[in-house]
mmCIF file of C-alpha atoms and ligand atoms in Angstrom:
data_model
loop_
_atom_site.group_PDB
_atom_site.id
_atom_site.type_symbol
_atom_site.label_atom_id
_atom_site.label_comp_id
_atom_site.label_asym_id
_atom_site.label_seq_id
_atom_site.Cartn_x
_atom_site.Cartn_y
_atom_site.Cartn_z
ATOM 1 C CA MET Y 1 31.267 -6.888 0.170
ATOM 2 C CA ILE Y 2 28.529 -4.691 1.604
ATOM 3 C CA GLU Y 3 29.934 -4.840 5.127
ATOM 4 C CA SER Y 4 33.427 -3.912 3.988
ATOM 5 C CA GLU Y 5 31.878 -1.130 1.890
ATOM 6 C CA GLU Y 6 33.382 -2.503 -1.272
ATOM 7 C CA LEU Y 7 29.778 -2.273 -2.419
ATOM 8 C CA GLN Y 8 28.030 0.927 -1.407
ATOM 9 C CA GLU Y 9 24.498 2.242 -1.249
ATOM 10 C CA GLY Y 10 22.867 2.491 -4.653
ATOM 11 C CA GLN Y 11 25.518 0.373 -6.392
ATOM 12 C CA LEU Y 12 24.666 -2.477 -8.733
ATOM 13 C CA ILE Y 13 25.789 -5.816 -7.296
ATOM 14 C CA PRO Y 14 27.917 -8.208 -9.381
ATOM 15 C CA SER Y 15 26.152 -10.745 -11.576
ATOM 16 C CA GLU Y 16 25.330 -14.222 -10.275
ATOM 17 C CA ARG Y 17 28.098 -15.597 -12.483
ATOM 18 C CA GLU Y 18 30.691 -13.227 -10.995
ATOM 19 C CA LEU Y 19 29.569 -14.082 -7.450
ATOM 20 C CA CYS Y 20 29.851 -17.815 -8.229
ATOM 21 C CA GLU Y 21 33.417 -17.378 -9.443
ATOM 22 C CA ARG Y 22 34.475 -15.119 -6.609
ATOM 23 C CA TYR Y 23 33.093 -17.295 -3.796
ATOM 24 C CA GLY Y 24 33.284 -20.723 -5.462
ATOM 25 C CA ILE Y 25 29.566 -21.327 -5.013
ATOM 26 C CA SER Y 26 26.843 -22.689 -7.246
ATOM 27 C CA ARG Y 27 24.458 -20.524 -9.193
ATOM 28 C CA MET Y 28 21.600 -21.759 -6.989
ATOM 29 C CA THR Y 29 23.400 -20.680 -3.811
ATOM 30 C CA ALA Y 30 24.171 -17.249 -5.245
ATOM 31 C CA ARG Y 31 20.567 -16.791 -6.325
ATOM 32 C CA GLN Y 32 19.299 -17.904 -2.904
ATOM 33 C CA ALA Y 33 21.656 -15.505 -1.089
ATOM 34 C CA ILE Y 34 20.552 -12.585 -3.249
ATOM 35 C CA MET Y 35 16.900 -13.441 -2.671
ATOM 36 C CA GLU Y 36 17.404 -13.540 1.095
ATOM 37 C CA LEU Y 37 19.151 -10.169 1.084
ATOM 38 C CA VAL Y 38 16.330 -8.701 -1.004
ATOM 39 C CA ASN Y 39 13.826 -10.076 1.507
ATOM 40 C CA GLU Y 40 15.800 -8.558 4.383
ATOM 41 C CA GLY Y 41 15.860 -5.194 2.630
ATOM 42 C CA VAL Y 42 19.649 -5.155 2.255
ATOM 43 C CA LEU Y 43 19.299 -5.268 -1.532
ATOM 44 C CA TYR Y 44 16.524 -4.079 -3.797
ATOM 45 C CA ARG Y 45 15.596 -4.982 -7.346
ATOM 46 C CA GLU Y 46 14.715 -2.650 -10.158
ATOM 47 C CA GLN Y 47 12.858 -4.166 -13.053
ATOM 48 C CA GLY Y 48 15.060 -4.427 -16.108
ATOM 49 C CA LYS Y 49 18.018 -2.790 -14.355
ATOM 50 C CA GLY Y 50 19.307 -5.235 -11.786
ATOM 51 C CA THR Y 51 19.858 -5.625 -8.052
ATOM 52 C CA PHE Y 52 21.255 -2.765 -5.989
ATOM 53 C CA VAL Y 53 22.517 -2.121 -2.467
ATOM 54 C CA ALA Y 54 19.811 -0.495 -0.314
ATOM 55 C CA GLY Y 55 20.429 2.411 2.074
ATOM 56 C CA LYS Y 56 21.235 1.639 5.693
ATOM 57 C CA LYS Y 57 18.277 1.489 8.055
ATOM 58 C CA VAL Y 58 17.686 4.141 10.663
ATOM 59 C CA GLN Y 59 18.274 2.471 13.995
ATOM 60 C CA GLN Y 60 15.925 3.439 16.782
ATOM 61 C CA GLU Y 61 16.382 2.688 20.462
ATOM 62 C CA ALA Y 62 13.025 1.559 21.821
ATOM 63 C CA ALA Y 63 13.321 2.717 25.407
ATOM 64 C CA ARG Y 64 13.526 6.490 24.910
ATOM 65 C CA LEU Y 65 10.513 8.723 24.396
ATOM 66 C CA THR Y 66 11.559 10.983 21.551
ATOM 67 C CA SER Y 67 9.907 12.719 18.636
ATOM 68 C CA PHE Y 68 10.542 12.041 14.973
ATOM 69 C CA THR Y 69 12.237 15.420 14.727
ATOM 70 C CA GLU Y 70 14.598 14.626 17.608
ATOM 71 C CA ASP Y 71 15.329 11.156 16.210
ATOM 72 C CA MET Y 72 16.298 12.373 12.769
ATOM 73 C CA ARG Y 73 18.156 15.469 13.963
ATOM 74 C CA GLU Y 74 20.280 13.282 16.225
ATOM 75 C CA ARG Y 75 21.396 11.450 13.095
ATOM 76 C CA GLY Y 76 22.122 14.663 11.243
ATOM 77 C CA MET Y 77 19.219 14.104 8.878
ATOM 78 C CA ALA Y 78 16.965 16.894 7.649
ATOM 79 C CA VAL Y 79 13.341 16.542 8.749
ATOM 80 C CA SER Y 80 10.380 17.533 6.640
ATOM 81 C CA SER Y 81 6.725 16.613 6.782
ATOM 82 C CA THR Y 82 3.762 16.749 4.477
ATOM 83 C CA VAL Y 83 0.485 17.416 6.247
ATOM 84 C CA LEU Y 84 -2.028 15.141 4.538
ATOM 85 C CA GLU Y 85 -4.957 15.773 6.889
ATOM 86 C CA MET Y 86 -5.594 17.973 9.901
ATOM 87 C CA GLU Y 87 -9.134 17.951 11.212
ATOM 88 C CA VAL Y 88 -11.041 18.675 14.373
ATOM 89 C CA GLU Y 89 -13.503 15.826 14.783
ATOM 90 C CA PRO Y 90 -15.366 13.755 17.379
ATOM 91 C CA ALA Y 91 -13.465 10.776 18.804
ATOM 92 C CA GLY Y 92 -14.636 7.419 17.473
ATOM 93 C CA PRO Y 93 -14.767 4.329 19.735
ATOM 94 C CA VAL Y 94 -11.144 3.238 19.211
ATOM 95 C CA VAL Y 95 -9.599 6.664 19.697
ATOM 96 C CA ALA Y 96 -11.866 7.321 22.702
ATOM 97 C CA ARG Y 97 -10.719 4.102 24.347
ATOM 98 C CA PHE Y 98 -7.013 4.865 23.853
ATOM 99 C CA LEU Y 99 -7.363 8.460 25.025
ATOM 100 C CA ARG Y 100 -9.633 7.458 27.936
ATOM 101 C CA VAL Y 101 -12.324 9.944 26.909
ATOM 102 C CA ASP Y 102 -15.993 9.623 25.961
ATOM 103 C CA GLU Y 103 -16.892 8.922 22.378
ATOM 104 C CA GLY Y 104 -17.673 12.165 20.598
ATOM 105 C CA GLU Y 105 -15.111 14.162 22.596
ATOM 106 C CA ARG Y 106 -13.396 16.764 20.398
ATOM 107 C CA ILE Y 107 -10.018 15.667 19.086
ATOM 108 C CA ILE Y 108 -7.534 16.799 16.455
ATOM 109 C CA ARG Y 109 -6.540 14.242 13.852
ATOM 110 C CA LEU Y 110 -3.220 15.015 12.207
ATOM 111 C CA LYS Y 111 -1.948 12.788 9.416
ATOM 112 C CA ARG Y 112 1.592 13.486 8.252
ATOM 113 C CA LEU Y 113 4.102 11.946 5.918
ATOM 114 C CA ARG Y 114 7.451 12.152 7.677
ATOM 115 C CA ASN Y 115 10.596 12.487 5.591
ATOM 116 C CA ALA Y 116 14.251 12.246 6.493
ATOM 117 C CA ASP Y 117 16.713 13.794 4.033
ATOM 118 C CA GLY Y 118 13.800 14.120 1.634
ATOM 119 C CA GLU Y 119 12.992 10.420 1.693
ATOM 120 C CA PRO Y 120 9.629 9.193 3.034
ATOM 121 C CA MET Y 121 10.099 7.234 6.258
ATOM 122 C CA ALA Y 122 6.701 6.972 7.894
ATOM 123 C CA LEU Y 123 3.052 7.866 7.757
ATOM 124 C CA GLU Y 124 1.837 9.037 11.141
ATOM 125 C CA THR Y 125 -1.705 9.693 12.242
ATOM 126 C CA SER Y 126 -1.897 11.400 15.625
ATOM 127 C CA HIS Y 127 -5.142 11.823 17.529
ATOM 128 C CA LEU Y 128 -4.757 14.593 20.073
ATOM 129 C CA LEU Y 129 -6.973 15.914 22.840
ATOM 130 C CA TYR Y 130 -8.354 19.167 21.486
ATOM 131 C CA ASP Y 131 -7.799 21.114 24.693
ATOM 132 C CA VAL Y 132 -4.158 20.055 24.875
ATOM 133 C CA ALA Y 133 -3.226 20.516 21.229
ATOM 134 C CA ARG Y 134 -5.469 23.268 19.884
ATOM 135 C CA GLY Y 135 -2.438 25.609 19.610
ATOM 136 C CA THR Y 136 -1.078 23.417 16.799
ATOM 137 C CA LEU Y 137 -4.047 24.344 14.593
ATOM 138 C CA GLU Y 138 -2.467 27.748 14.091
ATOM 139 C CA VAL Y 139 0.968 26.362 13.266
ATOM 140 C CA ASP Y 140 2.321 25.130 9.933
ATOM 141 C CA MET Y 141 2.811 21.495 10.929
ATOM 142 C CA SER Y 142 4.770 20.708 7.775
ATOM 143 C CA LYS Y 143 7.654 22.664 9.292
ATOM 144 C CA SER Y 144 7.116 22.219 13.034
ATOM 145 C CA SER Y 145 7.624 19.479 15.554
ATOM 146 C CA LEU Y 146 4.405 18.437 17.256
ATOM 147 C CA TYR Y 147 6.184 17.718 20.537
ATOM 148 C CA GLU Y 148 8.011 21.070 20.459
ATOM 149 C CA GLU Y 149 4.719 22.870 19.867
ATOM 150 C CA LEU Y 150 3.002 20.966 22.680
ATOM 151 C CA ARG Y 151 5.879 21.729 25.070
ATOM 152 C CA ARG Y 152 5.752 25.374 24.075
ATOM 153 C CA GLY Y 153 2.062 25.282 24.977
ATOM 154 C CA GLY Y 154 2.942 24.014 28.459
ATOM 155 C CA VAL Y 155 2.422 20.270 28.026
ATOM 156 C CA SER Y 156 4.837 18.224 30.080
ATOM 157 C CA ILE Y 157 5.383 15.039 28.065
ATOM 158 C CA SER Y 158 6.027 12.251 30.521
ATOM 159 C CA HIS Y 159 5.901 8.725 29.128
ATOM 160 C CA ALA Y 160 4.300 6.563 26.445
ATOM 161 C CA GLU Y 161 3.058 3.058 25.836
ATOM 162 C CA GLN Y 162 4.155 1.756 22.469
ATOM 163 C CA SER Y 163 3.597 -1.411 20.463
ATOM 164 C CA TYR Y 164 5.160 -2.785 17.275
ATOM 165 C CA GLU Y 165 3.557 -5.086 14.763
ATOM 166 C CA ALA Y 166 4.648 -6.473 11.432
ATOM 167 C CA ALA Y 167 2.447 -5.334 8.570
ATOM 168 C CA LEU Y 168 2.369 -4.960 4.809
ATOM 169 C CA VAL Y 169 2.008 -1.539 3.233
ATOM 170 C CA GLY Y 170 -1.442 -1.140 1.666
ATOM 171 C CA GLU Y 171 -1.952 0.322 -1.790
ATOM 172 C CA ALA Y 172 -2.854 3.885 -0.811
ATOM 173 C CA ASP Y 173 -0.071 4.160 1.788
ATOM 174 C CA ALA Y 174 2.432 2.604 -0.627
ATOM 175 C CA GLU Y 175 1.986 5.400 -3.091
ATOM 176 C CA VAL Y 176 2.591 8.072 -0.456
ATOM 177 C CA LEU Y 177 5.561 6.219 1.048
ATOM 178 C CA GLY Y 178 7.109 5.570 -2.348
ATOM 179 C CA VAL Y 179 7.286 1.783 -1.958
ATOM 180 C CA ALA Y 180 5.585 -1.113 -3.743
ATOM 181 C CA PRO Y 181 2.229 -2.214 -2.312
ATOM 182 C CA GLY Y 182 2.773 -5.201 -0.026
ATOM 183 C CA SER Y 183 6.231 -4.019 1.091
ATOM 184 C CA PRO Y 184 7.103 -4.785 4.705
ATOM 185 C CA ALA Y 185 6.258 -2.208 7.328
ATOM 186 C CA LEU Y 186 6.343 -1.682 11.056
ATOM 187 C CA LEU Y 187 3.018 -0.672 12.504
ATOM 188 C CA ILE Y 188 3.781 1.404 15.584
ATOM 189 C CA GLU Y 189 1.083 2.498 18.003
ATOM 190 C CA ARG Y 190 1.751 4.965 20.775
ATOM 191 C CA VAL Y 191 -0.303 6.434 23.584
ATOM 192 C CA THR Y 192 1.516 9.379 25.128
ATOM 193 C CA PHE Y 193 0.855 10.708 28.637
ATOM 194 C CA ASP Y 194 1.567 14.016 30.304
ATOM 195 C CA ALA Y 195 2.955 14.466 33.801
ATOM 196 C CA LYS Y 196 -0.557 14.328 35.267
ATOM 197 C CA GLY Y 197 -1.022 10.867 33.764
ATOM 198 C CA ARG Y 198 -3.449 12.106 31.134
ATOM 199 C CA ALA Y 199 -3.334 10.342 27.747
ATOM 200 C CA PHE Y 200 -3.192 13.215 25.276
ATOM 201 C CA GLU Y 201 -1.983 11.494 22.107
ATOM 202 C CA TYR Y 202 -2.855 8.270 20.334
ATOM 203 C CA VAL Y 203 -0.723 7.650 17.261
ATOM 204 C CA ARG Y 204 -0.837 4.994 14.616
ATOM 205 C CA SER Y 205 2.103 4.993 12.284
ATOM 206 C CA VAL Y 206 3.322 2.937 9.385
ATOM 207 C CA TYR Y 207 7.110 2.936 9.209
ATOM 208 C CA ARG Y 208 8.898 1.638 6.132
ATOM 209 C CA GLY Y 209 10.339 -1.761 6.968
ATOM 210 C CA ASP Y 210 13.274 -1.214 4.625
ATOM 211 C CA ARG Y 211 14.366 2.005 6.358
ATOM 212 C CA TYR Y 212 13.763 1.379 10.035
ATOM 213 C CA ARG Y 213 15.064 -0.934 12.688
ATOM 214 C CA ILE Y 214 14.179 -0.992 16.394
ATOM 215 C CA THR Y 215 16.756 -1.898 19.015
ATOM 216 C CA SER Y 216 16.534 -2.216 22.776
ATOM 217 C CA VAL Y 217 18.789 -2.958 25.705
ATOM 218 C CA LEU Y 218 17.653 -5.957 27.741
ATOM 219 C CA ARG Y 219 18.666 -6.418 31.342
ATOM 220 C CA VAL Y 220 18.211 -9.444 33.562
HETATM 221 C C1 GLP Q 1 7.314 10.154 16.833
HETATM 222 C C2 GLP Q 1 6.211 9.378 17.495
HETATM 223 C C3 GLP Q 1 4.860 10.033 17.334
HETATM 224 C C4 GLP Q 1 4.911 11.516 17.632
HETATM 225 C C5 GLP Q 1 5.982 12.172 16.814
HETATM 226 C C6 GLP Q 1 6.138 13.641 17.090
HETATM 227 O O1 GLP Q 1 7.338 9.925 15.471
HETATM 228 N N1 GLP Q 1 6.146 8.008 17.002
HETATM 229 O O2 GLP Q 1 3.978 9.408 18.236
HETATM 230 O O3 GLP Q 1 3.668 12.112 17.350
HETATM 231 O O4 GLP Q 1 7.217 11.535 17.078
HETATM 232 O O5 GLP Q 1 7.084 14.100 16.195
HETATM 233 P P1 GLP Q 1 7.427 15.603 15.919
HETATM 234 O O6 GLP Q 1 7.590 16.263 17.243
HETATM 235 O O7 GLP Q 1 8.662 15.551 15.113
HETATM 236 O O8 GLP Q 1 6.280 16.191 15.150
#
């Protein structure tokens, strides 16, 4: 029913009894199927109201180095960000290792909530080499693209190393992302390099598991 769009985003699904009649299945089977679809993020439950069809996930091709702004624009979605933190600070051991600099080196930490069509999608914390990104300190990063600003400042973005891990959204992040604590998430880490091979960005982001899906093309 969802695939044929008989049931659309935000719609209440039929009752277990109706599903049993329609498909000639037992109540247990119907309940199980609904539970699985809730777990997969295809359906969501609202206390006291029922079970509804969730929005389609944003599908992201893993092989291309793009920015959040480019990704969402490509899909015709409006991008907005909330800057939660933007600080100049010394690099701690983890950030220093990823950026291949000494501990204590000056970096810019930028934490943003990224929205698409007004809906929270991800929480991103970028750690940027101060010398490369200092121009962004003068820019309103709630309205600008980090990568566009860096390019404008002469940075030639070349490639990135990225990893994906399954995670659960913690309590503080859950509130900002507008999901229940313990919801599924994708933890994405990226180290981005410029054309000279210098690592200028280390990002840790929490993407909502119910809104995001990664795809890739595999070749033999
Ligand atoms: C993606 C990447 C981040 C990068 C960001 C830049 O979301 N995962 O590593 O910092 O794009 O996005 P924008 O240029 O829209 O600010």
